[in-house]
Amino acid sequence: MIDVLIIGAGPAGLSAAIYVERAGKSAVCLEALTVGGQIVNTPEIENYPGIKKTSGFEFSMALYEQATGLGAEIVYEKAVNIEEIPSADVDKNKTYKVTTESGKTFEARSVIIATGAKNRHLGISREEELLGKGISYCATCDGAFFKGKDVAVNGGGNTALEDALFLSNYCNKVYIIHRRDQFRGEPKNLEALKDKDNIEYVLDSTVVELRGDKALESVMVKNKKTEDVKEIPVSGLFIAIGQEPDNKDFSDFVSLDEKGYIVSDESCTINKSGIFVAGDCRTKKVRQLTTAASDGAVAALAACEYLG
Ligand code: NAP
């Protein structure tokens, strides 16, 4: 019987695992994809207190080593269902059975849901078909394939700005396509982009069509103010329009808000004893690496207190 089963091995889940193991309880993390979650693709982290500069990959590996070094186990399985198992003994807590996509089951005394968020898709025609053939959601992973070529980044947040900066180092030209003329990303990133001579802004505009035979050859963008539609020849489009939660599998077990985030607060509890939630997958105002790690600690300590 696992003390705390953690769904997700991103910064929130691994931070929770560290706190659970240090409290003398057993932690098992179920991870559907890669350890580290979204942050693994971030080229540079400069805002995590106490660490001046690191990469998302290095940070993720350090978290992984810290958690597993303390005894946490990582199992590469996608959790798809959580079920409550009432105890026959009234003095004993219920337990939880978590089932994975491959049909494996795990029984635990408590569960922390730390599923994070996944990249938002544009939702336009041919987006899925051209994935890996010009369409990418990760400049760090795929940028090198576009050396010397013209590419576009779509979005106006820190991810889009950092992707554009990263790509500008070896692509011929980088278009930044954004639906407004104001950026959500930090002024520091906008300042850094001013030093680049191969960046072109396409503002107040959205991507409406993807063109190309076997691979992406151009994007059609529509200016929201003038309604003009123009074609931009690019061989790569890096979509960086934010994240969205992936909690659909648990929708009959936990309450989700209208955007799909698990309804919770800073206590990381929900209205079910023994179930906790941490990181980007829950309702919250600030979704940052620091707040994900913080949630992991809060949820883990709450779980350990519940287990007694
Ligand atoms: P984000 O801050 O949510 O920005 C998403 C951008 O995409 C916004 O500019 C938004 O436009 C645009 N957008 C959203 N939906 C769209 C759609 N359907 N079509 C076209 N454009 C759309 O997402 P993010 O940049 O991935 O960042 C997520 C969080 O991680 C943020 O808190 C960010 O600060 C943080 N982050 C930090 C670092 C770092 O510190 N090194 C690096 C990357 C990210 P509007 O502005 O018009 O809404």
XYZ file of C-alpha atoms and ligand atoms in Angstrom:
356
model
C 0.000 0.000 0.000
C 1.454 3.349 -1.105
C 1.145 6.206 1.383
C 0.930 8.996 -1.221
C 0.367 8.334 -4.911
C 1.304 11.434 -6.910
C -0.168 11.835 -10.391
C 2.421 13.780 -12.403
C 6.196 14.137 -12.052
C 6.583 17.798 -12.958
C 7.895 20.424 -10.513
C 4.755 20.175 -8.323
C 4.664 16.366 -8.253
C 8.400 15.922 -7.641
C 8.438 18.624 -4.946
C 5.568 16.765 -3.274
C 7.524 13.492 -3.528
C 10.541 15.115 -1.810
C 8.397 16.327 1.098
C 6.516 13.007 1.424
C 9.730 10.970 1.535
C 11.357 13.354 4.004
C 8.287 12.933 6.237
C 8.988 9.189 6.347
C 6.084 8.155 4.083
C 6.266 6.388 0.720
C 5.740 8.344 -2.509
C 5.098 6.936 -5.977
C 4.768 9.313 -8.947
C 2.860 8.248 -12.052
C 4.144 10.126 -15.104
C 2.510 9.943 -18.546
C 5.317 11.576 -20.533
C 8.608 12.993 -19.259
C 9.862 13.868 -15.803
C 9.874 17.642 -15.338
C 6.690 18.325 -17.311
C 6.481 21.581 -19.274
C 9.587 23.123 -17.709
C 11.861 20.555 -19.349
C 11.501 22.510 -22.630
C 12.435 25.926 -21.186
C 15.935 26.909 -22.370
C 16.708 29.220 -19.439
C 15.283 29.611 -15.950
C 16.385 32.803 -14.242
C 13.570 33.394 -11.765
C 13.760 30.445 -9.388
C 14.940 31.825 -6.041
C 18.429 30.691 -5.117
C 19.325 29.506 -8.607
C 20.733 32.313 -10.719
C 20.501 30.484 -14.019
C 19.761 26.957 -15.147
C 17.996 25.169 -17.990
C 14.626 23.452 -17.685
C 16.281 20.114 -18.430
C 18.977 20.546 -15.758
C 16.385 21.690 -13.245
C 14.137 18.698 -14.001
C 17.023 16.228 -13.697
C 18.088 17.745 -10.375
C 14.523 17.449 -9.039
C 14.299 13.868 -10.297
C 17.582 12.889 -8.655
C 16.620 14.585 -5.402
C 13.210 12.857 -5.252
C 14.410 9.392 -6.269
C 17.514 9.746 -4.076
C 15.185 10.167 -1.104
C 13.306 7.008 -2.084
C 10.466 8.186 -4.333
C 9.541 5.850 -7.169
C 8.645 7.096 -10.656
C 6.378 4.871 -12.763
C 5.843 5.818 -16.416
C 2.102 5.279 -16.688
C -0.777 7.656 -17.505
C -3.382 7.702 -14.744
C -6.898 7.696 -16.185
C -9.170 6.951 -13.238
C -9.368 7.472 -9.479
C -11.757 5.405 -7.411
C -12.594 5.541 -3.727
C -12.475 2.232 -1.830
C -14.426 2.542 1.432
C -12.938 0.771 4.441
C -14.920 -2.073 6.042
C -13.500 -0.893 9.369
C -15.190 2.392 10.413
C -12.090 3.443 12.341
C -9.918 3.209 9.263
C -9.598 5.719 6.400
C -10.787 4.791 2.939
C -8.137 4.076 0.296
C -7.910 5.036 -3.371
C -7.429 2.913 -6.460
C -5.807 4.632 -9.447
C -6.008 2.926 -12.836
C -3.651 3.700 -15.693
C -4.175 3.731 -19.457
C -2.424 0.352 -19.765
C -4.796 -1.154 -17.194
C -2.407 -1.264 -14.213
C -3.845 -0.370 -10.807
C -2.209 1.281 -7.802
C -3.713 1.401 -4.327
C -2.828 4.312 -2.087
C -3.868 5.819 1.241
C -3.908 9.292 -0.324
C -3.483 10.898 -3.741
C -1.964 14.178 -4.913
C -3.096 15.256 -8.382
C -0.292 17.251 -10.027
C -1.065 16.798 -13.706
C 0.158 20.254 -14.779
C -0.947 21.610 -18.119
C -0.262 20.881 -21.793
C 0.360 23.152 -24.769
C -2.744 24.875 -26.112
C -3.407 24.152 -29.806
C -4.630 26.750 -32.283
C -7.439 24.445 -33.321
C -7.124 25.214 -37.029
C -7.232 22.872 -39.971
C -4.089 20.740 -40.664
C -2.454 21.630 -37.309
C -2.225 17.982 -36.246
C -1.359 16.727 -39.756
C 1.650 19.085 -40.033
C 2.937 18.388 -36.523
C 6.616 17.494 -36.963
C 6.436 18.744 -40.567
C 6.791 22.416 -39.714
C 4.406 22.718 -36.779
C 6.016 22.568 -33.339
C 5.122 23.447 -29.752
C 8.739 23.375 -28.554
C 11.432 25.650 -29.981
C 14.110 24.149 -27.722
C 13.364 20.637 -28.984
C 12.833 21.341 -32.683
C 14.509 24.701 -33.402
C 17.751 23.159 -34.683
C 15.867 21.608 -37.636
C 15.205 25.121 -38.958
C 18.760 26.468 -39.087
C 19.068 29.182 -41.774
C 15.319 29.076 -42.531
C 12.454 31.523 -42.056
C 10.126 30.620 -39.189
C 7.278 32.160 -37.197
C 6.394 32.085 -33.519
C 2.771 32.532 -32.542
C 1.945 34.062 -29.137
C 2.701 37.047 -26.954
C 3.716 35.507 -23.622
C 7.151 34.754 -22.194
C 7.315 31.400 -23.962
C 6.752 33.003 -27.391
C 9.268 35.787 -26.710
C 11.915 33.393 -25.394
C 11.288 31.017 -28.308
C 11.750 33.912 -30.764
C 14.995 34.943 -29.040
C 16.271 31.378 -29.120
C 15.336 30.848 -32.788
C 16.752 34.221 -33.880
C 20.227 32.888 -33.054
C 20.257 30.464 -35.964
C 17.176 30.994 -38.142
C 17.353 33.415 -41.067
C 14.234 35.326 -40.026
C 11.739 35.017 -37.177
C 8.213 36.445 -37.401
C 6.384 37.003 -34.124
C 2.671 36.698 -34.806
C 0.513 37.938 -31.927
C -3.212 38.583 -31.690
C -2.762 41.951 -29.904
C -0.275 44.838 -30.057
C 0.603 44.495 -26.353
C 2.641 41.633 -24.951
C 1.945 39.512 -21.911
C 5.652 38.548 -21.733
C 8.176 40.413 -19.595
C 9.707 43.735 -20.780
C 13.161 42.150 -20.256
C 12.444 39.711 -23.107
C 11.080 42.473 -25.356
C 14.242 44.514 -24.693
C 16.452 41.563 -25.641
C 14.527 41.169 -28.914
C 15.331 44.785 -29.838
C 18.987 43.787 -30.272
C 18.066 41.267 -32.968
C 17.925 42.351 -36.603
C 16.100 39.290 -37.937
C 12.818 39.681 -36.008
C 9.633 40.960 -37.636
C 6.436 41.594 -35.663
C 3.047 40.721 -37.152
C 0.666 42.199 -34.593
C -3.105 42.223 -34.100
C -3.025 39.090 -36.208
C -4.020 35.456 -35.972
C -2.972 32.436 -38.004
C -5.992 31.359 -40.035
C -4.561 28.807 -42.445
C -1.548 26.497 -42.790
C -0.286 25.898 -46.336
C 2.116 23.390 -47.813
C 2.018 20.103 -49.625
C 3.935 17.540 -47.558
C 5.331 20.067 -45.058
C 4.543 23.607 -43.970
C 5.449 26.196 -46.616
C 3.520 29.275 -45.478
C 0.950 30.594 -43.016
C -1.994 32.838 -43.790
C -2.495 35.517 -41.142
C -5.473 37.788 -40.683
C -5.165 41.268 -39.211
C -8.018 41.630 -36.746
C -8.245 45.413 -37.181
C -8.037 45.740 -40.978
C -9.330 42.217 -41.770
C -6.512 41.948 -44.357
C -5.229 38.423 -44.949
C -1.616 37.935 -46.029
C 0.651 34.985 -46.726
C 3.970 34.617 -44.881
C 6.340 32.014 -46.347
C 7.848 30.018 -43.444
C 8.990 26.443 -43.036
C 8.339 26.396 -39.300
C 5.551 27.643 -37.042
C 6.217 27.470 -33.301
C 2.903 27.685 -31.485
C 3.351 29.218 -28.016
C -0.129 30.340 -27.046
C -0.172 29.128 -23.465
C -1.207 25.972 -21.722
C -4.420 24.290 -20.702
C -5.115 21.634 -18.086
C -5.637 17.971 -18.897
C -7.958 16.775 -16.145
C -10.793 15.374 -18.261
C -10.121 11.831 -17.061
C -10.906 12.863 -13.474
C -13.934 15.052 -14.225
C -16.430 12.730 -12.495
C -14.231 12.492 -9.411
C -13.116 16.121 -8.808
C -14.790 19.481 -9.536
C -13.399 21.336 -12.531
C -13.914 25.027 -13.343
C -15.131 26.138 -16.771
C -11.557 25.980 -18.151
C -10.908 22.476 -16.806
C -8.759 23.385 -13.749
C -9.403 21.428 -10.531
C -11.206 23.695 -8.081
C -8.969 24.246 -5.061
C -7.227 27.007 -3.127
C -3.877 27.675 -1.448
C -4.506 24.779 0.970
C -4.260 22.392 -2.029
C -7.241 20.443 -0.677
C -10.532 19.573 -2.367
C -13.830 18.459 -0.905
C -12.629 14.837 -0.629
C -10.519 13.746 2.294
C -7.252 12.117 1.278
C -7.173 13.822 -2.132
C -4.928 16.838 -2.708
C -4.028 18.913 -5.749
C -0.827 20.790 -6.603
C 0.573 23.030 -9.336
C -0.707 24.303 -12.665
C -3.627 21.848 -12.838
C -5.556 23.640 -10.076
C -7.428 26.945 -9.998
C -4.918 29.663 -9.103
C -3.832 33.099 -10.200
C -0.071 32.682 -10.604
C 1.242 29.648 -12.474
C 5.011 29.709 -12.108
C 7.764 27.227 -11.332
C 8.030 28.626 -7.811
C 4.289 28.314 -7.146
C 4.249 24.751 -8.512
C 7.080 23.761 -6.139
C 5.334 25.576 -3.301
C 2.072 23.713 -3.983
C 3.961 20.417 -3.982
C 5.222 21.114 -0.460
C 1.805 22.288 0.793
C -0.048 19.291 -0.679
C 2.556 16.808 0.602
C 2.480 18.156 4.150
C -1.337 18.176 4.103
C -1.320 14.549 2.900
C 1.162 13.523 5.613
C -0.944 15.261 8.279
C -4.051 13.440 6.972
C -2.223 10.088 7.134
C -1.113 10.845 10.680
P 0.801 32.858 -21.518
O 1.566 33.776 -20.655
O -0.557 32.403 -21.105
O 0.687 33.569 -22.955
C -0.055 32.987 -23.978
C -0.054 33.952 -25.161
O -0.749 33.334 -26.233
C -0.739 35.276 -24.850
O -0.019 36.317 -25.461
C -2.122 35.099 -25.506
O -2.619 36.298 -26.042
C -1.821 34.170 -26.660
N -2.956 33.298 -26.940
C -3.691 32.548 -26.084
N -4.630 31.839 -26.743
C -4.485 32.171 -28.054
C -5.156 31.763 -29.229
N -6.157 30.872 -29.195
N -4.761 32.285 -30.400
C -3.730 33.182 -30.463
N -3.049 33.607 -29.379
C -3.427 33.100 -28.183
O 1.599 31.500 -21.840
P 3.179 31.211 -21.838
O 3.896 32.256 -22.600
O 3.329 29.811 -22.260
O 3.588 31.331 -20.312
C 2.898 30.549 -19.311
C 3.449 30.921 -17.924
O 4.799 30.482 -17.819
C 3.473 32.433 -17.686
O 3.202 32.675 -16.347
C 4.879 32.811 -18.040
O 5.317 33.991 -17.412
C 5.634 31.596 -17.543
N 6.911 31.449 -18.249
C 8.038 31.831 -17.605
C 9.268 31.698 -18.236
C 10.502 32.107 -17.501
O 10.362 32.735 -16.463
N 11.693 31.806 -18.001
C 9.343 31.190 -19.534
C 8.181 30.824 -20.179
C 6.957 30.960 -19.519
P -3.193 37.475 -25.086
O -1.988 38.117 -24.479
O -3.931 38.332 -26.036
O -4.081 36.792 -24.090
